Coordinates of C-alpha atoms and ligand atoms in Angstrom, one line a residue:
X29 CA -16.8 17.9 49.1
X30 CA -13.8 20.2 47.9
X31 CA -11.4 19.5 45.5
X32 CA -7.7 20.7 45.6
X33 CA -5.5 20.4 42.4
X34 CA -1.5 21.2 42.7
X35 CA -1.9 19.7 46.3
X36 CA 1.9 18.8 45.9
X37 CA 2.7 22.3 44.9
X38 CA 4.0 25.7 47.0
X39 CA 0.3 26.9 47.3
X40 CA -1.9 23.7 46.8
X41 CA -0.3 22.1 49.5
X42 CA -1.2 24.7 51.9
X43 CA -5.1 24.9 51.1
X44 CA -4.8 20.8 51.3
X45 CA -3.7 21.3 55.0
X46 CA -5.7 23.4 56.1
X47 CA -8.8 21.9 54.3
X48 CA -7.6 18.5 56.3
X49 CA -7.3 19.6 59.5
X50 CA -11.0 20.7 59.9
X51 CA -12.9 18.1 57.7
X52 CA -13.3 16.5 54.3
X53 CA -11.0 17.2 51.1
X54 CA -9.8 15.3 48.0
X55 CA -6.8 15.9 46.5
X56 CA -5.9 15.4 42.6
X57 CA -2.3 14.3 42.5
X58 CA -0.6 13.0 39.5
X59 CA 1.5 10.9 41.7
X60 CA 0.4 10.0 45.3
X61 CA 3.5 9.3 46.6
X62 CA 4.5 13.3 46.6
X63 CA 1.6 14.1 48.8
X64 CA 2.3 15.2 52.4
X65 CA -1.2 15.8 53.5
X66 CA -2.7 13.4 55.9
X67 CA -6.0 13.4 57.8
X68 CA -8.7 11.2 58.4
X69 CA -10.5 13.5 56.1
X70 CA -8.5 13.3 53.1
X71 CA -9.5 11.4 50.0
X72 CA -6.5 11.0 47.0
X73 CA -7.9 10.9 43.6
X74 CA -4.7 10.1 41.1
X75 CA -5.5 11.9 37.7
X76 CA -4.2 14.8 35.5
X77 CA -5.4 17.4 33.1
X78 CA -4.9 15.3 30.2
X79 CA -6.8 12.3 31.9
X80 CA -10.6 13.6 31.1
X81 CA -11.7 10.5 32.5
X82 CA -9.5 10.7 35.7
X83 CA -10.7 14.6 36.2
X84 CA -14.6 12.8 36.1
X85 CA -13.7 10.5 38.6
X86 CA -11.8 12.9 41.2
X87 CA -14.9 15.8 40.5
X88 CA -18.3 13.4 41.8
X89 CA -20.2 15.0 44.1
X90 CA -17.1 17.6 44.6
X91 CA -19.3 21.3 45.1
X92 CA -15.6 23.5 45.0
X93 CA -12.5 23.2 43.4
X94 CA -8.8 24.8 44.1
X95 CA -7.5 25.1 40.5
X96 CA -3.7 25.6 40.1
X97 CA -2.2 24.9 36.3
X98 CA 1.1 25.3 35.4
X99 CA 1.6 25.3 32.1
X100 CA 2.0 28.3 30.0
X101 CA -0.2 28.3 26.6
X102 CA -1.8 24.7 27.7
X103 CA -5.0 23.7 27.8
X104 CA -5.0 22.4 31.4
X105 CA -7.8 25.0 32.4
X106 CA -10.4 24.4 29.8
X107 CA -9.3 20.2 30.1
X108 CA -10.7 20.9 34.3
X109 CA -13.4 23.4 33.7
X110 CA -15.1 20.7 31.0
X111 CA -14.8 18.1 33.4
X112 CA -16.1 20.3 36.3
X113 CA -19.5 21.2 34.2
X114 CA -19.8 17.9 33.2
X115 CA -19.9 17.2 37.1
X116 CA -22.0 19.9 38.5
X117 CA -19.6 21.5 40.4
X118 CA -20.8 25.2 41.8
X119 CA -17.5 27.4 41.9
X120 CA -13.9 27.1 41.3
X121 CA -11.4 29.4 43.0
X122 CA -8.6 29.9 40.7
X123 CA -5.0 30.8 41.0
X124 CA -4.0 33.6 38.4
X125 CA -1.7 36.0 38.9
X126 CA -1.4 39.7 39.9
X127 CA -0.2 41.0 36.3
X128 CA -3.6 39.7 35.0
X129 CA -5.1 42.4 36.0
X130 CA -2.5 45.3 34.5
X131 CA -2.8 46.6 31.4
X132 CA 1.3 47.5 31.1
X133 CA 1.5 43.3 31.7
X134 CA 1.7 41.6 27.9
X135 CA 4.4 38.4 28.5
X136 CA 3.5 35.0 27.0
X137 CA 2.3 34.0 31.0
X138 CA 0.4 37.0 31.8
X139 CA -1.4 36.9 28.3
X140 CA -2.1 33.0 29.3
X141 CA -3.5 33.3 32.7
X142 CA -5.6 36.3 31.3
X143 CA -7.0 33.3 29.1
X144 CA -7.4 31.1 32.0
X145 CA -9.6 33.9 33.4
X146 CA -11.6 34.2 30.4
X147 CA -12.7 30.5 30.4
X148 CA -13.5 30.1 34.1
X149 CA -15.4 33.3 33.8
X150 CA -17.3 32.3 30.8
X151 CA -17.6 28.5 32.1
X152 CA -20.9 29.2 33.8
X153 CA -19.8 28.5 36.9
X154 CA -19.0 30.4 40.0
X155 CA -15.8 31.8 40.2
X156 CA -13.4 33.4 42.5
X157 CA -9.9 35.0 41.1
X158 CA -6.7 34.9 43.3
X159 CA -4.4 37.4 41.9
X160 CA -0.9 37.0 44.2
X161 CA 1.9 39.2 43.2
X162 CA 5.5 36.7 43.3
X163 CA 5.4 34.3 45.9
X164 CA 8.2 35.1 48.7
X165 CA 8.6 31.3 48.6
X166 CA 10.5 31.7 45.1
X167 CA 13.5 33.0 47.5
X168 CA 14.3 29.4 47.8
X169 CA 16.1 29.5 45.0
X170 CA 18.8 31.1 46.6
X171 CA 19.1 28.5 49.7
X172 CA 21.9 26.7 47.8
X173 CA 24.4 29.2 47.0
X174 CA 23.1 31.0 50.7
X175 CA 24.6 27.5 52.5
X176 CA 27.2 27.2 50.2
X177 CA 29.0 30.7 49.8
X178 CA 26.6 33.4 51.6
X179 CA 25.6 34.4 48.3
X180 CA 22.3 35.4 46.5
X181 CA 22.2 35.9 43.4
X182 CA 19.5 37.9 41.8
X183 CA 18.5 40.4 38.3
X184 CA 17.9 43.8 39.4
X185 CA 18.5 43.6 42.2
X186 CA 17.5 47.1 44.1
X187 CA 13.8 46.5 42.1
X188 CA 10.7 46.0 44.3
X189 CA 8.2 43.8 44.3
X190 CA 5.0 43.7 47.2
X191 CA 5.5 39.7 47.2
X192 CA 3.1 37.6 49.4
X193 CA 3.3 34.8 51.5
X194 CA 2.1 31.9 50.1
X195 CA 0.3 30.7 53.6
X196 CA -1.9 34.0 52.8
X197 CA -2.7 33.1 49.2
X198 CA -4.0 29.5 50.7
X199 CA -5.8 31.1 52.9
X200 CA -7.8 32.8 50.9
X201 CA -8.4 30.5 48.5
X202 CA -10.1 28.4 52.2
X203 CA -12.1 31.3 53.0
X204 CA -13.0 31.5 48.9
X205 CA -14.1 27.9 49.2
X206 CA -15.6 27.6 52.6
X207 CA -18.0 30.5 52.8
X208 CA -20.2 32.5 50.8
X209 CA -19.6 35.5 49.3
X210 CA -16.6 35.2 47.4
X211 CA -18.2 34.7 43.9
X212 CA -17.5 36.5 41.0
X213 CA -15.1 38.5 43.0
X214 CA -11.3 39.2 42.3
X215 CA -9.0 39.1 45.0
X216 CA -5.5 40.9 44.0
X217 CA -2.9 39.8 47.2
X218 CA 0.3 41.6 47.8
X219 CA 2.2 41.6 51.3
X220 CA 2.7 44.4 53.7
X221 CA 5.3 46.6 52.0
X222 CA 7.2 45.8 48.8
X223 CA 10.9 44.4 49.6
X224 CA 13.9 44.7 46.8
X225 CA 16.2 40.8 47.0
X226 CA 18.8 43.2 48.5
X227 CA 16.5 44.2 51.4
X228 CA 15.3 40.5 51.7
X229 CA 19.2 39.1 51.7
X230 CA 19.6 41.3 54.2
X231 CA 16.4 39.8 56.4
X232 CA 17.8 36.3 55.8
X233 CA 21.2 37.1 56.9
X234 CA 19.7 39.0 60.1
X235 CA 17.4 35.7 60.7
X236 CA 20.1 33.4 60.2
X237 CA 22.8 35.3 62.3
X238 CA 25.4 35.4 59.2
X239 CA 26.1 37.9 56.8
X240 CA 25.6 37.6 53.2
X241 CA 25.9 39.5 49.8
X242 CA 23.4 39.9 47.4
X243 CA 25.1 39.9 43.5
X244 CA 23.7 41.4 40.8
X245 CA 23.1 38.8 38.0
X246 CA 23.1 40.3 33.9
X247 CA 20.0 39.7 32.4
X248 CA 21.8 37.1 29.9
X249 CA 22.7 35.4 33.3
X250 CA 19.7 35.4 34.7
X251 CA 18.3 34.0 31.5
X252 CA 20.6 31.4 31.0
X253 CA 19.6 30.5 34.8
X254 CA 16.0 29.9 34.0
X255 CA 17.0 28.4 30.9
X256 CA 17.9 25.3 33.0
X257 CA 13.8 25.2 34.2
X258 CA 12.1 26.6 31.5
X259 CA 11.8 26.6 28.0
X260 CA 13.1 29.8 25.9
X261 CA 9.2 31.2 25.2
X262 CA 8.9 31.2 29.6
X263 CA 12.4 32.3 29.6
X264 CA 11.3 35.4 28.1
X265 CA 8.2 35.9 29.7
X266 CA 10.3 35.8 32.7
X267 CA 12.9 38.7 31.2
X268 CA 9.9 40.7 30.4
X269 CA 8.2 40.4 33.8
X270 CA 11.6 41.4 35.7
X271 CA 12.0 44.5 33.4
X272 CA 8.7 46.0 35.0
X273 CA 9.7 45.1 38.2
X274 CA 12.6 47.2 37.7
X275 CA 10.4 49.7 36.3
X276 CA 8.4 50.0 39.5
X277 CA 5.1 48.5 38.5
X278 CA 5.1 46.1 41.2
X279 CA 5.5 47.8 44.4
X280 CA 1.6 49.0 45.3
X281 CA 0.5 47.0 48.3
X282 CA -3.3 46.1 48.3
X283 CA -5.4 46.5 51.1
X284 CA -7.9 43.1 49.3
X285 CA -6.0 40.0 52.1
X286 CA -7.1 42.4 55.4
X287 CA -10.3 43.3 53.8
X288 CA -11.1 39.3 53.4
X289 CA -9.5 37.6 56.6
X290 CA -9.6 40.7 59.0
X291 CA -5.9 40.8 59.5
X292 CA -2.6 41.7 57.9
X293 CA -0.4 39.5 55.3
X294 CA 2.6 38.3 56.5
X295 CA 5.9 40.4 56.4
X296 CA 9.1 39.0 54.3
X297 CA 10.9 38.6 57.8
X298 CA 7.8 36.5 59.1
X299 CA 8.4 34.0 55.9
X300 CA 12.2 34.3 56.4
X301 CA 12.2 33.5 60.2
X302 CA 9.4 30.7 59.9
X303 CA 11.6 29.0 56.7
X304 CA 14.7 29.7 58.6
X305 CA 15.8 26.1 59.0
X306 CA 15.7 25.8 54.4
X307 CA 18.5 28.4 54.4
X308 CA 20.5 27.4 57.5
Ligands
NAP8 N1 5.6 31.7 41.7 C1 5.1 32.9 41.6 O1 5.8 33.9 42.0 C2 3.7 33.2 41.1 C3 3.2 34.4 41.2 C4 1.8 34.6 40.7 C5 1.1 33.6 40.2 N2 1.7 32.3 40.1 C6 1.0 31.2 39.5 O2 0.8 30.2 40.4 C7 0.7 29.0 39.8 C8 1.7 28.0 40.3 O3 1.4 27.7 41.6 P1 2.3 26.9 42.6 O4 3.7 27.6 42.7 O5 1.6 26.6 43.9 O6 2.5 25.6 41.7 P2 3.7 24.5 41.8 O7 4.4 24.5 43.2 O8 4.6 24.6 40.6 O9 2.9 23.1 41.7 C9 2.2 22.8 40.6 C10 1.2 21.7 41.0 O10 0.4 21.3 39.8 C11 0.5 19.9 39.6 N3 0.5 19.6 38.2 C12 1.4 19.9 37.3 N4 1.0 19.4 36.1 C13 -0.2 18.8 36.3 C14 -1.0 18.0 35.4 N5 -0.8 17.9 34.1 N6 -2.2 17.5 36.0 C15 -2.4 17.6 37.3 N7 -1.7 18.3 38.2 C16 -0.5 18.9 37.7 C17 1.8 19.5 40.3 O11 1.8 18.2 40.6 P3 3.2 17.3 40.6 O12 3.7 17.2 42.0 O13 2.7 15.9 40.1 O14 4.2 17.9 39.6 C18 1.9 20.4 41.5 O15 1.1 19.9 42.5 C19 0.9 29.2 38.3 O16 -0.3 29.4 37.6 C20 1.6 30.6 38.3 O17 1.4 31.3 37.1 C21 3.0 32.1 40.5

């Protein structure tokens, strides 16, 4: 049995469906109702991290585990791993991020996911790192003010960034839990090239046949944007992590999703076109 966690989130749902169209999976969801995977396959286990006893009952006789946590400077991590020794689970495939992994990286979620690391590596378990640069899917965020005044709104907004698809992120994390060879290995995913949110306002506005502008944003603007989500310690995580975008440190592409699944990550445009109908 396999175990996905953040089954109602951008990348958990995607390992969820694909795990449920070819056999058995269990999902842990805080709240069933959220869930849109279906399959005769699919077992829902309600818990959360905080729920030791809920993280028991979802982990029996589970052999891999998806781990997504959220939660900058929690514990959710070491709450699951526990749980997962206690049950005899053989390897957890994680999702960690890209800036993990450079040494230049030193914000309050970088500094916590390299924690995260450290205590599935050390759990005694078999582990698998996903390392995604930003997901292309955080260009939702702009499908508001693109249907409202063909408008994007973004900091720096000439930087780069080698974003992935998250559809290429789940599948790796499928391949990571379906077949052997992916243990104690770290898997650093980028797309094709690295796209500026000038070049990719341009690709929506070419996808949805209308143009658009892309507007530069202050950083105190941009901050008092993510303000709204996040709490002033991810806030400036999130100023620190755009400042070395625009310093260029996040445009290398990495050859790692080809090397695993044989072909090549999705473009920007492919995720535009296929999410077409968010924007329109
Ligand atoms: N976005 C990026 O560009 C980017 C880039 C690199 C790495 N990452 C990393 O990717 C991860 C986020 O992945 P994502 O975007 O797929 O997540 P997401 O869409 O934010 O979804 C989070 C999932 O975790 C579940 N969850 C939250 N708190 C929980 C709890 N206490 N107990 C059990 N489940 C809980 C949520 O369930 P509910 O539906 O109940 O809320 C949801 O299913 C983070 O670790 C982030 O650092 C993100």
């Amino acid at each position: 049995m396999i175990l996905v966690t953040g089954a109602t989130g951008v990348v958990g749902r995607q390992v969820a469906h694909t795990l449920a169209r070819s056999g058995r999976v269990r999902l842990l969801v805080r709240d069933p109702a959220r869930l849109t995977v279906e399959g005769p396959g699919v077992e829902v286990a309600t818990g959360a991290y905080e729920d030791h006893a809920s993280l028991l009952r979802a982990l029996k006789g589970v052999e891999a585990a998806f781990l997504v946590t959220v939660d900058p400077g929690g514990q959710e991590d070491g709450r699951f791993l526990r749980a997962a020794v206690a049950a005899d689970v053989r390897h957890v495939v994680k999702l960690s991020s890209y800036a993990a992994g450079e040494d230049d990286a030193d914000d309050l979620i970088t500094r916590w996911q390299r924690k995260c690391e450290e205590t599935l590596r050390s759990s005694g378990l078999d582990w698998t790192l996903l390392r995604p640069r930003a997901f292309m899917s955080n260009t939702l965020s702009w499908a508001d003010s693109i249907r409202r005044e063909g408008t994007v709104r973004a900091l720096y907004p000439g930087s780069e960034n080698a974003c992935v698809d998250p559809r290429d992120i789940a599948e790796v994390a499928v391949t990571a839990l379906t077949s052997p060879g992916h243990e104690g290995r770290v898997y650093p995913l980028t797309g094709p090239e690295a796209v500026s949110a000038e070049q990719q306002t341009r690709h929506l506005a070419a996808v949805l046949g209308r143009p658009l502008v892309c507007r530069e944003l202050t950083p105190q603007q941009a901050a008092a944007r993510w303000a709204r989500r996040y709490p002033p310690k991810v806030v400036h995580a999130l100023v620190l992590s755009a400042q070395r975008q625009l310093l260029g440190r996040k445009t290398t592409t990495d050859p790692t999703f080809a090397r695993v699944t044989g072909h090549p990550p999705r473009s920007y445009r492919q995720w535009a076109t296929d999410h077409r109908n968010a924007f329109a």
